[in-house]
Amino acid sequence: MKYLKDYGMLCLKFFIFFMIGSLITSVLYYFLVSQKVVYVISMIYLGLVFFLFSYKAGKKANSKGFLAGLKLGGLFVGMLFLMSLVVNGFHFKLFQFAFYFIMVGISVVAATLGINKKK
């Protein structure tokens, strides 16, 4: 039950940070910043959010930080995938698969770093 509560809070925090990032990129796009620039900024922001949450989870993990990162990355990617399905319908592209794979990789690396910096 403890794990469910922890992961539930992480999901809620991730969703809040995701919505803040969406708001920021919407405001940037509204003020006539190039669409490519806004897209790059949103990808960097999302990568940083994945890194920070996974690093924090790695610091809390007892052992095997890569598994903590894999679980958390999979959970967050699952959330993004479901949000993408709701917004875009089932239009899955190879680029999205690569993006999700990179985000899980970021999570694994961040959690591994987090468990190594635990001391």
PDB file of C-alpha atoms in Angstrom:
ATOM      1  CA  MET A   1       0.000   0.000   0.000  1.00  0.00           C
ATOM      2  CA  LYS A   2       2.918   2.311   0.733  1.00  0.00           C
ATOM      3  CA  TYR A   3       4.261   1.915  -2.800  1.00  0.00           C
ATOM      4  CA  LEU A   4       0.867   2.687  -4.293  1.00  0.00           C
ATOM      5  CA  LYS A   5       0.655   5.896  -2.278  1.00  0.00           C
ATOM      6  CA  ASP A   6       4.218   6.907  -3.214  1.00  0.00           C
ATOM      7  CA  TYR A   7       3.713   6.245  -6.916  1.00  0.00           C
ATOM      8  CA  GLY A   8       0.301   7.930  -6.832  1.00  0.00           C
ATOM      9  CA  MET A   9       1.839  11.100  -5.395  1.00  0.00           C
ATOM     10  CA  LEU A  10       4.644  10.966  -7.970  1.00  0.00           C
ATOM     11  CA  CYS A  11       2.063  10.626 -10.757  1.00  0.00           C
ATOM     12  CA  LEU A  12       0.119  13.594  -9.425  1.00  0.00           C
ATOM     13  CA  LYS A  13       3.266  15.727  -9.160  1.00  0.00           C
ATOM     14  CA  PHE A  14       4.346  14.644 -12.651  1.00  0.00           C
ATOM     15  CA  PHE A  15       0.949  15.592 -14.050  1.00  0.00           C
ATOM     16  CA  ILE A  16       1.139  19.007 -12.368  1.00  0.00           C
ATOM     17  CA  PHE A  17       4.631  19.641 -13.749  1.00  0.00           C
ATOM     18  CA  PHE A  18       3.470  18.424 -17.162  1.00  0.00           C
ATOM     19  CA  MET A  19       0.562  20.875 -17.139  1.00  0.00           C
ATOM     20  CA  ILE A  20       2.859  23.724 -16.045  1.00  0.00           C
ATOM     21  CA  GLY A  21       5.167  22.907 -18.955  1.00  0.00           C
ATOM     22  CA  SER A  22       2.201  22.815 -21.319  1.00  0.00           C
ATOM     23  CA  LEU A  23       1.101  26.222 -20.077  1.00  0.00           C
ATOM     24  CA  ILE A  24       4.583  27.684 -20.524  1.00  0.00           C
ATOM     25  CA  THR A  25       4.936  26.330 -24.056  1.00  0.00           C
ATOM     26  CA  SER A  26       1.442  27.571 -24.941  1.00  0.00           C
ATOM     27  CA  VAL A  27       2.331  31.062 -23.762  1.00  0.00           C
ATOM     28  CA  LEU A  28       5.591  30.963 -25.740  1.00  0.00           C
ATOM     29  CA  TYR A  29       3.761  29.805 -28.840  1.00  0.00           C
ATOM     30  CA  TYR A  30       1.143  32.537 -28.363  1.00  0.00           C
ATOM     31  CA  PHE A  31       3.846  35.220 -28.369  1.00  0.00           C
ATOM     32  CA  LEU A  32       4.995  34.145 -31.816  1.00  0.00           C
ATOM     33  CA  VAL A  33       8.015  32.105 -30.876  1.00  0.00           C
ATOM     34  CA  SER A  34       8.804  29.637 -33.650  1.00  0.00           C
ATOM     35  CA  GLN A  35       7.005  26.311 -33.438  1.00  0.00           C
ATOM     36  CA  LYS A  36      10.308  24.424 -33.685  1.00  0.00           C
ATOM     37  CA  VAL A  37      11.775  26.412 -30.797  1.00  0.00           C
ATOM     38  CA  VAL A  38       8.712  25.763 -28.649  1.00  0.00           C
ATOM     39  CA  TYR A  39       8.882  22.060 -29.509  1.00  0.00           C
ATOM     40  CA  VAL A  40      12.562  21.822 -28.519  1.00  0.00           C
ATOM     41  CA  ILE A  41      11.913  23.718 -25.277  1.00  0.00           C
ATOM     42  CA  SER A  42       9.048  21.390 -24.379  1.00  0.00           C
ATOM     43  CA  MET A  43      11.171  18.279 -25.060  1.00  0.00           C
ATOM     44  CA  ILE A  44      14.026  19.613 -22.916  1.00  0.00           C
ATOM     45  CA  TYR A  45      11.586  20.528 -20.128  1.00  0.00           C
ATOM     46  CA  LEU A  46       9.994  17.084 -20.194  1.00  0.00           C
ATOM     47  CA  GLY A  47      13.423  15.437 -20.163  1.00  0.00           C
ATOM     48  CA  LEU A  48      14.387  17.491 -17.112  1.00  0.00           C
ATOM     49  CA  VAL A  49      11.153  16.567 -15.334  1.00  0.00           C
ATOM     50  CA  PHE A  50      11.806  12.876 -16.026  1.00  0.00           C
ATOM     51  CA  PHE A  51      15.400  13.270 -14.790  1.00  0.00           C
ATOM     52  CA  LEU A  52      14.502  15.081 -11.574  1.00  0.00           C
ATOM     53  CA  PHE A  53      11.691  12.741 -10.557  1.00  0.00           C
ATOM     54  CA  SER A  54      13.756   9.645 -11.332  1.00  0.00           C
ATOM     55  CA  TYR A  55      16.810  11.029  -9.532  1.00  0.00           C
ATOM     56  CA  LYS A  56      14.666  11.617  -6.467  1.00  0.00           C
ATOM     57  CA  ALA A  57      13.201   8.102  -6.704  1.00  0.00           C
ATOM     58  CA  GLY A  58      16.707   6.673  -7.057  1.00  0.00           C
ATOM     59  CA  LYS A  59      17.791   8.386  -3.855  1.00  0.00           C
ATOM     60  CA  LYS A  60      14.872   6.726  -2.045  1.00  0.00           C
ATOM     61  CA  ALA A  61      15.508   3.275  -3.522  1.00  0.00           C
ATOM     62  CA  ASN A  62      17.240   0.671  -1.387  1.00  0.00           C
ATOM     63  CA  SER A  63      19.058  -1.070  -4.228  1.00  0.00           C
ATOM     64  CA  LYS A  64      19.079  -1.405  -8.001  1.00  0.00           C
ATOM     65  CA  GLY A  65      18.382   2.167  -9.017  1.00  0.00           C
ATOM     66  CA  PHE A  66      18.014   1.173 -12.651  1.00  0.00           C
ATOM     67  CA  LEU A  67      14.907  -0.834 -11.746  1.00  0.00           C
ATOM     68  CA  ALA A  68      13.445   2.137  -9.882  1.00  0.00           C
ATOM     69  CA  GLY A  69      14.120   4.297 -12.937  1.00  0.00           C
ATOM     70  CA  LEU A  70      12.646   1.702 -15.252  1.00  0.00           C
ATOM     71  CA  LYS A  71       9.467   1.468 -13.167  1.00  0.00           C
ATOM     72  CA  LEU A  72       9.089   5.215 -12.865  1.00  0.00           C
ATOM     73  CA  GLY A  73       9.978   5.861 -16.497  1.00  0.00           C
ATOM     74  CA  GLY A  74       7.508   3.220 -17.616  1.00  0.00           C
ATOM     75  CA  LEU A  75       4.818   4.722 -15.419  1.00  0.00           C
ATOM     76  CA  PHE A  76       5.397   8.253 -16.724  1.00  0.00           C
ATOM     77  CA  VAL A  77       5.627   7.099 -20.343  1.00  0.00           C
ATOM     78  CA  GLY A  78       2.389   5.197 -19.834  1.00  0.00           C
ATOM     79  CA  MET A  79       0.769   8.393 -18.579  1.00  0.00           C
ATOM     80  CA  LEU A  80       2.092  10.358 -21.563  1.00  0.00           C
ATOM     81  CA  PHE A  81       0.924   7.633 -23.933  1.00  0.00           C
ATOM     82  CA  LEU A  82      -2.585   7.680 -22.468  1.00  0.00           C
ATOM     83  CA  MET A  83      -2.719  11.485 -22.645  1.00  0.00           C
ATOM     84  CA  SER A  84      -1.539  11.294 -26.247  1.00  0.00           C
ATOM     85  CA  LEU A  85      -4.262   8.774 -27.069  1.00  0.00           C
ATOM     86  CA  VAL A  86      -6.919  11.000 -25.537  1.00  0.00           C
ATOM     87  CA  VAL A  87      -5.739  14.141 -27.332  1.00  0.00           C
ATOM     88  CA  ASN A  88      -4.590  12.784 -30.717  1.00  0.00           C
ATOM     89  CA  GLY A  89      -6.397   9.502 -31.083  1.00  0.00           C
ATOM     90  CA  PHE A  90      -4.442   6.425 -32.082  1.00  0.00           C
ATOM     91  CA  HIS A  91      -1.901   8.030 -34.407  1.00  0.00           C
ATOM     92  CA  PHE A  92       1.283   6.405 -33.181  1.00  0.00           C
ATOM     93  CA  LYS A  93       4.452   7.363 -35.061  1.00  0.00           C
ATOM     94  CA  LEU A  94       7.950   5.943 -34.940  1.00  0.00           C
ATOM     95  CA  PHE A  95       9.229   9.267 -33.591  1.00  0.00           C
ATOM     96  CA  GLN A  96       6.920   8.968 -30.576  1.00  0.00           C
ATOM     97  CA  PHE A  97       8.225   5.485 -29.861  1.00  0.00           C
ATOM     98  CA  ALA A  98      11.809   6.775 -30.004  1.00  0.00           C
ATOM     99  CA  PHE A  99      10.893   9.717 -27.761  1.00  0.00           C
ATOM    100  CA  TYR A 100       9.298   7.424 -25.168  1.00  0.00           C
ATOM    101  CA  PHE A 101      12.292   5.108 -25.296  1.00  0.00           C
ATOM    102  CA  ILE A 102      14.659   8.052 -24.705  1.00  0.00           C
ATOM    103  CA  MET A 103      12.563   9.250 -21.751  1.00  0.00           C
ATOM    104  CA  VAL A 104      12.716   5.796 -20.138  1.00  0.00           C
ATOM    105  CA  GLY A 105      16.487   5.837 -20.718  1.00  0.00           C
ATOM    106  CA  ILE A 106      16.741   9.221 -19.011  1.00  0.00           C
ATOM    107  CA  SER A 107      14.789   7.835 -16.067  1.00  0.00           C
ATOM    108  CA  VAL A 108      17.057   4.805 -15.746  1.00  0.00           C
ATOM    109  CA  VAL A 109      20.222   6.925 -15.859  1.00  0.00           C
ATOM    110  CA  ALA A 110      18.826   9.455 -13.372  1.00  0.00           C
ATOM    111  CA  ALA A 111      17.733   6.804 -10.865  1.00  0.00           C
ATOM    112  CA  THR A 112      21.112   5.087 -11.161  1.00  0.00           C
ATOM    113  CA  LEU A 113      22.847   8.400 -10.467  1.00  0.00           C
ATOM    114  CA  GLY A 114      20.452   9.029  -7.583  1.00  0.00           C
ATOM    115  CA  ILE A 115      21.245   5.757  -5.864  1.00  0.00           C
ATOM    116  CA  ASN A 116      24.977   6.335  -6.336  1.00  0.00           C
ATOM    117  CA  LYS A 117      24.757   9.818  -4.794  1.00  0.00           C
ATOM    118  CA  LYS A 118      22.709   8.535  -1.852  1.00  0.00           C
ATOM    119  CA  LYS A 119      25.595   8.718   0.624  1.00  0.00           C
TER     120      LYS A 119
END
